[in-house]
Amino acid sequence: MAISKEELGNRLKIAREQAGFKQEEAAQELGVSRGALAQLEGGMRPPNSLQLATLAELYGREVGEFLRADFEEGRRDALAALFRADAGLAEDHVRAKAVRECAVLCREHTNLEALLGFDKDRVYPVAYPLPPVRNRWDAIRQGERLAELERGRLKLGESPIRDMMEILEPQGLRLVEISLPENISGIFLNDPQLGLSIIINADHHLRRRIFSYAHEYCHVLADRDRTSLVSKAENREELPEVRANAFAATFLMPESGVRAFVQAMGKGEPSRSVLQAYDEAQAVVGQKRMEAHSQDLQVYDVVHVAHHFGVSYETALYRLLNLKLLSEEEHQRLAGQREQANILQRYLGPEPQRSSKERREFCHRFLFLALEAFRREAISRGKLKELCALAQVASDEIDDLIAAIEREAKPDRRERAVSIPRD
């Protein structure tokens, strides 16, 4: 049954408010006056198809949602919760638009997987039932323990993680990098339409982004009751953020792996060690004495540890401090040697993690899903062009790409057209 223009207008108003837009802002995005949008929402005139599509994309919905009989007024909306929680991001129109476009990409990715039947085999990461954290001590211990459990579940051992994407993508996560305000390192979105999504600040240096992936992964595991979380400098002392930071450090630098690596460098042992051999009658004692300060970690040692585990110099320093491989005084001394550390890091050469050229991997996988759906005739040519644009395919390349797929698919389609059913 068709809905009235009054009902359609009311739904547009509800969607706008849930998405956190003021009427003036939405009208500007639509390219009309505030009064014209008020007429649409008041049911005085219906929107045309282009206006409806634009508003649907702006509000993070699909056009069909506004026309169905079962329109969800109070649905769980991760984007709406995100912009309500972070007014600064909502008011940064350029970056807020980028987040919305990212959400559209994640939603279409989810739709394509469902259309192709890939969602039936998807395995999502486990959610750990954790007791409420009461203080920072609880938060740090929970984060460390959770990281140990998850490394064990994923069978990562004590080795460094060379590529976070290879670890997280098979867990069913949407991983995207976009430009965000400098104070925001990452965003976690939990929405049935978007899937479990992690958005990382593409403007941060590689090692910080790797840490941010691990940080947001903790939110995926421990904060599944939330629709969205923004990780930014101002909230680093909040308990969920403290837990996620402790998780990230332990997940990227497992204690046994760090201790083994430091000892392999000839460091990390006490200045005087005592060992005993016992034959059930008497103990024989062996002692080892080190030269004074021979076990002190130097700036090049910390750089070596950071490079091996693919983390920043600062992350390595704090992890070594927490493991009591550095004293507070040594930590302060080495923290003041950042310039020397930079020189040594340049000498070590390329990052051991993935290069920046691979940032668009998510768009590539999304594009291949769209091409497969078109080959199976599950989506139209027009829809494929729309999805190609979302995947950042250059406009002058879209038609050539579609033509190539159509040529490839023609034999199969012709064969199906002339096939004769058998009894």
Short mmCIF file of C-alpha atoms in Angstrom, two decimals:
data_model
loop_
_atom_site.label_atom_id
_atom_site.label_comp_id
_atom_site.label_asym_id
_atom_site.label_seq_id
_atom_site.Cartn_x
_atom_site.Cartn_y
_atom_site.Cartn_z
CA MET A 1 0.00 0.00 0.00
CA ALA A 2 1.38 3.40 -1.02
CA ILE A 3 2.06 5.84 1.80
CA SER A 4 0.77 9.42 1.78
CA LYS A 5 3.05 12.39 1.16
CA GLU A 6 2.32 13.49 4.74
CA GLU A 7 3.59 10.17 6.11
CA LEU A 8 6.64 10.29 3.81
CA GLY A 9 7.44 13.81 5.03
CA ASN A 10 7.16 12.72 8.66
CA ARG A 11 9.54 9.81 8.01
CA LEU A 12 12.07 12.15 6.43
CA LYS A 13 11.89 14.39 9.49
CA ILE A 14 12.38 11.43 11.87
CA ALA A 15 15.36 10.17 9.86
CA ARG A 16 16.94 13.65 9.82
CA GLU A 17 16.62 14.05 13.58
CA GLN A 18 17.97 10.56 14.25
CA ALA A 19 20.96 11.29 12.00
CA GLY A 20 21.69 14.43 14.02
CA PHE A 21 21.05 17.01 11.28
CA LYS A 22 19.50 20.41 11.81
CA GLN A 23 17.01 21.42 9.16
CA GLU A 24 19.35 24.12 7.83
CA GLU A 25 22.23 21.62 7.46
CA ALA A 26 20.14 19.03 5.62
CA ALA A 27 18.68 21.70 3.32
CA GLN A 28 22.19 22.88 2.45
CA GLU A 29 23.30 19.34 1.59
CA LEU A 30 20.18 18.89 -0.53
CA GLY A 31 20.75 22.20 -2.32
CA VAL A 32 17.42 23.76 -1.37
CA SER A 33 16.24 26.40 1.06
CA ARG A 34 15.26 25.58 4.64
CA GLY A 35 11.67 26.45 3.75
CA ALA A 36 11.66 24.00 0.83
CA LEU A 37 12.85 21.19 3.10
CA ALA A 38 10.22 22.15 5.67
CA GLN A 39 7.58 21.75 2.95
CA LEU A 40 8.89 18.26 2.14
CA GLU A 41 8.85 17.24 5.80
CA GLY A 42 5.45 18.80 6.34
CA GLY A 43 3.94 16.78 3.51
CA MET A 44 3.01 19.87 1.50
CA ARG A 45 4.79 18.45 -1.52
CA PRO A 46 6.54 15.14 -2.16
CA PRO A 47 10.27 14.90 -2.91
CA ASN A 48 11.38 13.86 -6.37
CA SER A 49 13.39 10.65 -6.80
CA LEU A 50 16.76 12.46 -6.81
CA GLN A 51 15.94 14.36 -3.61
CA LEU A 52 14.76 11.18 -1.90
CA ALA A 53 17.96 9.35 -2.89
CA THR A 54 20.12 12.23 -1.67
CA LEU A 55 18.35 12.41 1.69
CA ALA A 56 18.52 8.64 2.13
CA GLU A 57 22.29 8.67 1.59
CA LEU A 58 22.68 11.70 3.87
CA TYR A 59 20.75 10.03 6.70
CA GLY A 60 22.43 6.65 6.29
CA ARG A 61 19.31 4.84 5.08
CA GLU A 62 18.07 3.17 1.94
CA VAL A 63 15.38 4.72 -0.24
CA GLY A 64 13.17 1.67 0.23
CA GLU A 65 13.06 2.22 4.00
CA PHE A 66 11.02 5.40 3.55
CA LEU A 67 8.46 3.65 1.37
CA ARG A 68 7.92 0.42 3.30
CA ALA A 69 4.94 -0.15 5.56
CA ASP A 70 7.22 -1.20 8.45
CA PHE A 71 9.33 1.97 8.73
CA GLU A 72 11.50 1.81 11.86
CA GLU A 73 11.17 5.03 13.82
CA GLY A 74 13.39 4.14 16.76
CA ARG A 75 15.87 1.81 15.14
CA ARG A 76 19.36 1.22 16.52
CA ASP A 77 21.45 3.72 14.55
CA ALA A 78 25.21 3.77 15.09
CA LEU A 79 25.79 6.95 13.09
CA ALA A 80 23.11 8.88 14.94
CA ALA A 81 24.60 7.80 18.27
CA LEU A 82 28.08 8.70 17.03
CA PHE A 83 27.17 12.26 16.07
CA ARG A 84 25.14 12.76 19.24
CA ALA A 85 28.17 11.69 21.30
CA ASP A 86 30.67 13.82 19.38
CA ALA A 87 29.28 17.22 18.49
CA GLY A 88 32.69 18.36 17.25
CA LEU A 89 32.78 15.69 14.57
CA ALA A 90 29.16 16.36 13.59
CA GLU A 91 29.93 20.05 13.10
CA ASP A 92 33.02 19.32 10.97
CA HIS A 93 30.95 19.02 7.79
CA VAL A 94 33.77 17.76 5.55
CA ARG A 95 34.82 14.94 7.85
CA ALA A 96 31.27 14.15 8.97
CA LYS A 97 30.41 13.67 5.30
CA ALA A 98 33.39 11.33 4.92
CA VAL A 99 32.16 9.25 7.87
CA ARG A 100 28.66 9.06 6.34
CA GLU A 101 30.11 8.00 2.98
CA CYS A 102 32.15 5.36 4.79
CA ALA A 103 28.96 4.11 6.47
CA VAL A 104 27.21 3.91 3.09
CA LEU A 105 30.13 1.84 1.77
CA CYS A 106 29.89 -0.53 4.77
CA ARG A 107 26.11 -0.82 4.39
CA GLU A 108 26.34 -1.64 0.68
CA HIS A 109 29.10 -4.15 1.44
CA THR A 110 26.74 -5.86 3.91
CA ASN A 111 23.93 -5.82 1.34
CA LEU A 112 26.15 -7.37 -1.36
CA GLU A 113 27.29 -10.16 0.96
CA ALA A 114 23.68 -10.96 1.83
CA LEU A 115 22.67 -10.82 -1.85
CA LEU A 116 25.44 -13.26 -2.81
CA GLY A 117 24.87 -15.50 0.21
CA PHE A 118 28.34 -14.85 1.63
CA ASP A 119 26.94 -13.69 4.97
CA LYS A 120 25.85 -17.23 5.85
CA ASP A 121 29.46 -18.32 6.26
CA ARG A 122 30.69 -15.17 7.98
CA VAL A 123 32.31 -15.70 11.37
CA TYR A 124 32.18 -12.73 13.71
CA PRO A 125 34.65 -12.22 16.57
CA VAL A 126 33.58 -13.45 19.95
CA ALA A 127 32.21 -11.04 22.55
CA TYR A 128 33.76 -11.50 25.98
CA PRO A 129 31.40 -11.16 28.98
CA LEU A 130 33.44 -8.92 31.26
CA PRO A 131 32.53 -7.59 34.72
CA PRO A 132 32.18 -3.80 34.95
CA VAL A 133 35.48 -2.00 35.43
CA ARG A 134 35.62 -0.04 38.69
CA ASN A 135 38.91 1.79 38.30
CA ARG A 136 41.97 2.14 36.08
CA TRP A 137 43.67 -0.85 37.65
CA ASP A 138 40.71 -3.05 36.70
CA ALA A 139 40.65 -1.56 33.21
CA ILE A 140 44.35 -2.22 32.58
CA ARG A 141 44.22 -5.77 33.95
CA GLN A 142 41.11 -6.54 31.91
CA GLY A 143 42.69 -5.19 28.74
CA GLU A 144 45.89 -7.19 29.24
CA ARG A 145 44.04 -10.41 30.07
CA LEU A 146 41.66 -9.97 27.15
CA ALA A 147 44.60 -9.52 24.77
CA GLU A 148 46.22 -12.71 26.07
CA LEU A 149 42.97 -14.65 25.61
CA GLU A 150 42.42 -13.32 22.10
CA ARG A 151 45.98 -14.00 20.96
CA GLY A 152 45.48 -17.55 22.25
CA ARG A 153 42.15 -17.92 20.45
CA LEU A 154 43.69 -16.68 17.20
CA LYS A 155 46.76 -18.90 17.72
CA LEU A 156 49.17 -15.99 17.32
CA GLY A 157 51.76 -17.32 19.77
CA GLU A 158 54.36 -14.78 20.88
CA SER A 159 55.34 -13.55 17.42
CA PRO A 160 54.86 -10.00 16.14
CA ILE A 161 51.74 -9.27 14.09
CA ARG A 162 53.03 -8.37 10.64
CA ASP A 163 49.69 -7.35 9.15
CA MET A 164 46.71 -6.35 11.26
CA MET A 165 44.41 -6.52 8.23
CA GLU A 166 45.16 -10.23 7.82
CA ILE A 167 44.18 -10.80 11.46
CA LEU A 168 41.05 -8.65 11.65
CA GLU A 169 39.37 -9.04 8.26
CA PRO A 170 38.67 -12.79 8.63
CA GLN A 171 36.84 -11.87 11.86
CA GLY A 172 34.07 -10.30 9.76
CA LEU A 173 35.05 -6.67 10.37
CA ARG A 174 34.74 -3.73 8.00
CA LEU A 175 38.10 -1.92 8.08
CA VAL A 176 38.30 1.50 6.47
CA GLU A 177 40.73 4.41 6.68
CA ILE A 178 39.56 8.00 6.09
CA SER A 179 40.72 11.47 7.05
CA LEU A 180 39.52 12.38 10.56
CA PRO A 181 40.27 15.26 12.95
CA GLU A 182 43.78 14.98 14.42
CA ASN A 183 42.45 14.26 17.93
CA ILE A 184 40.44 11.21 16.75
CA SER A 185 42.43 8.02 16.24
CA GLY A 186 39.54 5.67 15.43
CA ILE A 187 35.83 4.95 15.51
CA PHE A 188 33.95 1.74 16.30
CA LEU A 189 30.49 1.28 14.76
CA ASN A 190 28.14 -1.55 15.72
CA ASP A 191 25.06 -1.58 13.52
CA PRO A 192 23.24 -4.54 11.92
CA GLN A 193 23.04 -2.66 8.62
CA LEU A 194 26.69 -1.60 8.63
CA GLY A 195 28.22 -4.68 10.20
CA LEU A 196 30.94 -4.39 12.83
CA SER A 197 33.06 -1.55 11.47
CA ILE A 198 36.38 0.01 12.41
CA ILE A 199 37.29 3.41 10.95
CA ILE A 200 40.89 4.57 11.38
CA ASN A 201 42.39 8.04 10.90
CA ALA A 202 44.28 7.80 7.60
CA ASP A 203 46.23 10.98 8.42
CA HIS A 204 48.10 9.35 11.30
CA HIS A 205 51.45 7.67 10.70
CA LEU A 206 51.45 3.94 10.03
CA ARG A 207 52.57 2.69 13.45
CA ARG A 208 49.92 4.78 15.17
CA ARG A 209 47.28 3.39 12.83
CA ILE A 210 48.36 -0.16 13.66
CA PHE A 211 47.93 0.63 17.36
CA SER A 212 44.52 2.18 16.61
CA TYR A 213 43.36 -0.99 14.83
CA ALA A 214 44.23 -3.03 17.93
CA HIS A 215 42.60 -0.42 20.18
CA GLU A 216 39.32 -0.45 18.24
CA TYR A 217 39.41 -4.26 18.09
CA CYS A 218 39.20 -4.24 21.89
CA HIS A 219 35.96 -2.23 21.60
CA VAL A 220 34.66 -4.89 19.19
CA LEU A 221 35.38 -7.61 21.74
CA ALA A 222 34.47 -5.84 24.96
CA ASP A 223 31.96 -3.08 24.11
CA ARG A 224 29.47 -4.87 21.85
CA ASP A 225 26.62 -3.34 23.87
CA ARG A 226 27.50 0.08 22.43
CA THR A 227 26.40 1.25 18.99
CA SER A 228 29.44 3.48 18.51
CA LEU A 229 32.58 4.71 20.24
CA VAL A 230 34.95 7.53 19.27
CA SER A 231 38.55 7.16 20.45
CA LYS A 232 40.09 10.59 20.87
CA ALA A 233 42.74 12.32 22.93
CA GLU A 234 40.24 13.98 25.25
CA ASN A 235 38.71 10.71 26.50
CA ARG A 236 41.89 8.65 26.97
CA GLU A 237 41.28 8.51 30.74
CA GLU A 238 37.80 7.01 30.42
CA LEU A 239 37.84 3.39 31.59
CA PRO A 240 36.83 1.77 28.24
CA GLU A 241 39.67 3.71 26.57
CA VAL A 242 42.17 2.75 29.27
CA ARG A 243 41.17 -0.89 28.79
CA ALA A 244 41.48 -0.63 25.00
CA ASN A 245 44.94 0.98 25.25
CA ALA A 246 46.14 -1.78 27.60
CA PHE A 247 44.69 -4.37 25.23
CA ALA A 248 46.42 -2.86 22.19
CA ALA A 249 49.85 -2.74 23.84
CA THR A 250 49.59 -6.36 25.03
CA PHE A 251 48.04 -7.63 21.79
CA LEU A 252 50.84 -6.10 19.69
CA MET A 253 53.63 -6.82 22.19
CA PRO A 254 52.92 -10.05 24.12
CA GLU A 255 54.92 -10.30 27.32
CA SER A 256 56.63 -13.60 26.53
CA GLY A 257 57.60 -12.39 23.07
CA VAL A 258 58.99 -9.08 24.34
CA ARG A 259 61.02 -10.76 27.11
CA ALA A 260 62.43 -13.36 24.72
CA PHE A 261 63.40 -10.69 22.18
CA VAL A 262 65.05 -8.46 24.78
CA GLN A 263 66.98 -11.40 26.24
CA ALA A 264 68.13 -12.38 22.75
CA MET A 265 69.75 -8.94 22.59
CA GLY A 266 71.66 -9.81 25.77
CA LYS A 267 69.53 -7.52 27.92
CA GLY A 268 66.70 -7.82 30.41
CA GLU A 269 68.40 -10.07 32.97
CA PRO A 270 69.12 -9.08 36.58
CA SER A 271 72.68 -7.96 37.38
CA ARG A 272 73.12 -11.06 39.55
CA SER A 273 71.41 -14.35 38.72
CA VAL A 274 71.39 -17.53 40.81
CA LEU A 275 70.51 -21.01 39.51
CA GLN A 276 70.42 -24.27 41.45
CA ALA A 277 70.68 -27.91 40.42
CA TYR A 278 69.19 -30.43 42.89
CA ASP A 279 69.69 -34.22 42.93
CA GLU A 280 67.31 -35.01 45.87
CA ALA A 281 70.23 -34.90 48.28
CA GLN A 282 71.99 -31.58 47.84
CA ALA A 283 71.68 -28.40 45.79
CA VAL A 284 74.55 -27.12 43.68
CA VAL A 285 74.50 -23.34 43.17
CA GLY A 286 75.63 -21.51 40.04
CA GLN A 287 75.90 -17.73 39.87
CA LYS A 288 76.21 -15.24 37.03
CA ARG A 289 77.24 -11.66 37.62
CA MET A 290 76.85 -8.93 35.04
CA GLU A 291 79.00 -5.84 34.63
CA ALA A 292 77.45 -2.69 36.05
CA HIS A 293 74.81 -1.22 33.70
CA SER A 294 75.40 -3.95 31.10
CA GLN A 295 71.69 -4.76 31.18
CA ASP A 296 70.50 -1.17 30.75
CA LEU A 297 68.40 -0.72 27.61
CA GLN A 298 69.63 1.99 25.27
CA VAL A 299 67.77 4.06 22.68
CA TYR A 300 68.87 1.69 19.89
CA ASP A 301 67.53 -1.28 21.87
CA VAL A 302 64.10 0.32 22.18
CA VAL A 303 64.08 1.23 18.46
CA HIS A 304 64.96 -2.39 17.68
CA VAL A 305 62.07 -3.65 19.84
CA ALA A 306 59.65 -1.15 18.27
CA HIS A 307 60.70 -2.12 14.75
CA HIS A 308 60.43 -5.84 15.50
CA PHE A 309 56.87 -5.57 16.86
CA GLY A 310 55.76 -2.91 14.38
CA VAL A 311 54.84 -0.30 17.00
CA SER A 312 55.87 3.28 17.71
CA TYR A 313 58.87 4.18 19.82
CA GLU A 314 56.53 5.55 22.51
CA THR A 315 54.44 2.36 22.61
CA ALA A 316 57.58 0.25 22.99
CA LEU A 317 58.80 2.48 25.82
CA TYR A 318 55.56 2.20 27.79
CA ARG A 319 55.30 -1.55 27.24
CA LEU A 320 58.87 -2.06 28.47
CA LEU A 321 58.07 0.13 31.47
CA ASN A 322 54.94 -1.89 32.30
CA LEU A 323 56.90 -5.13 32.04
CA LYS A 324 59.46 -3.63 34.45
CA LEU A 325 62.19 -3.97 31.86
CA LEU A 326 62.66 -0.23 32.28
CA SER A 327 62.60 1.83 35.46
CA GLU A 328 60.69 5.10 35.59
CA GLU A 329 64.00 6.98 35.45
CA GLU A 330 65.18 5.00 32.42
CA HIS A 331 61.83 5.57 30.74
CA GLN A 332 62.16 9.34 31.20
CA ARG A 333 65.73 9.31 29.90
CA LEU A 334 64.86 7.34 26.78
CA ALA A 335 61.70 9.35 26.12
CA GLY A 336 63.93 12.42 25.85
CA GLN A 337 65.97 10.78 23.08
CA ARG A 338 63.26 10.89 20.43
CA GLU A 339 65.52 12.65 17.91
CA GLN A 340 68.13 9.91 18.07
CA ALA A 341 65.33 7.33 17.80
CA ASN A 342 64.06 8.99 14.59
CA ILE A 343 67.52 8.76 13.02
CA LEU A 344 67.83 5.09 13.94
CA GLN A 345 64.31 4.31 12.64
CA ARG A 346 65.16 5.86 9.26
CA TYR A 347 68.26 3.67 9.13
CA LEU A 348 66.17 0.53 9.67
CA GLY A 349 64.37 1.23 6.39
CA PRO A 350 60.78 0.36 5.35
CA GLU A 351 58.07 -0.35 7.89
CA PRO A 352 57.61 -4.05 8.66
CA GLN A 353 53.84 -3.57 8.42
CA ARG A 354 51.73 -3.10 5.30
CA SER A 355 52.47 -0.05 3.14
CA SER A 356 50.19 2.96 2.69
CA LYS A 357 49.44 1.81 -0.88
CA GLU A 358 47.24 -0.92 0.57
CA ARG A 359 44.81 1.43 2.31
CA ARG A 360 42.17 0.91 -0.36
CA GLU A 361 41.96 -2.88 0.08
CA PHE A 362 38.47 -2.63 1.53
CA CYS A 363 37.28 -0.69 -1.55
CA HIS A 364 38.86 -3.32 -3.79
CA ARG A 365 37.06 -6.19 -2.07
CA PHE A 366 33.83 -4.20 -2.17
CA LEU A 367 34.26 -3.65 -5.92
CA PHE A 368 34.84 -7.36 -6.57
CA LEU A 369 31.66 -8.20 -4.64
CA ALA A 370 29.74 -5.72 -6.81
CA LEU A 371 31.17 -7.18 -10.03
CA GLU A 372 30.24 -10.69 -8.91
CA ALA A 373 26.70 -9.58 -8.10
CA PHE A 374 26.39 -7.99 -11.56
CA ARG A 375 27.78 -11.10 -13.26
CA ARG A 376 25.10 -13.16 -11.49
CA GLU A 377 22.46 -10.62 -12.62
CA ALA A 378 21.67 -9.89 -8.96
CA ILE A 379 22.04 -6.11 -9.48
CA SER A 380 21.41 -3.83 -12.45
CA ARG A 381 23.94 -1.98 -14.57
CA GLY A 382 22.85 1.30 -12.96
CA LYS A 383 23.37 -0.11 -9.46
CA LEU A 384 26.81 -1.39 -10.46
CA LYS A 385 27.79 2.09 -11.67
CA GLU A 386 26.64 3.52 -8.33
CA LEU A 387 28.70 0.96 -6.40
CA CYS A 388 31.76 1.53 -8.62
CA ALA A 389 31.61 5.20 -7.71
CA LEU A 390 31.42 4.27 -4.01
CA ALA A 391 34.52 2.11 -4.49
CA GLN A 392 36.32 5.20 -5.84
CA VAL A 393 36.64 3.91 -9.39
CA ALA A 394 37.43 6.87 -11.66
CA SER A 395 34.37 7.98 -13.64
CA ASP A 396 36.15 7.52 -17.00
CA GLU A 397 37.03 3.92 -16.05
CA ILE A 398 33.59 2.74 -14.88
CA ASP A 399 32.09 2.16 -18.36
CA ASP A 400 35.19 0.27 -19.56
CA LEU A 401 35.12 -1.90 -16.44
CA ILE A 402 31.43 -2.71 -16.85
CA ALA A 403 31.87 -3.42 -20.57
CA ALA A 404 34.65 -5.90 -19.78
CA ILE A 405 32.43 -7.72 -17.29
CA GLU A 406 29.53 -7.77 -19.75
CA ARG A 407 31.74 -9.31 -22.47
CA GLU A 408 32.92 -11.95 -20.00
CA ALA A 409 29.35 -12.75 -18.91
CA LYS A 410 27.75 -12.91 -22.38
CA PRO A 411 28.62 -16.57 -23.17
CA ASP A 412 27.07 -17.76 -19.87
CA ARG A 413 23.94 -15.69 -20.39
CA ARG A 414 23.54 -16.80 -24.01
CA GLU A 415 23.91 -20.44 -22.96
CA ARG A 416 21.21 -20.03 -20.32
CA ALA A 417 18.92 -18.36 -22.86
CA VAL A 418 19.03 -21.27 -25.36
CA SER A 419 19.14 -24.15 -22.88
CA ILE A 420 16.22 -26.60 -23.06
CA PRO A 421 14.92 -28.11 -19.80
CA ARG A 422 15.13 -31.89 -19.64
CA ASP A 423 12.44 -34.17 -18.35
#
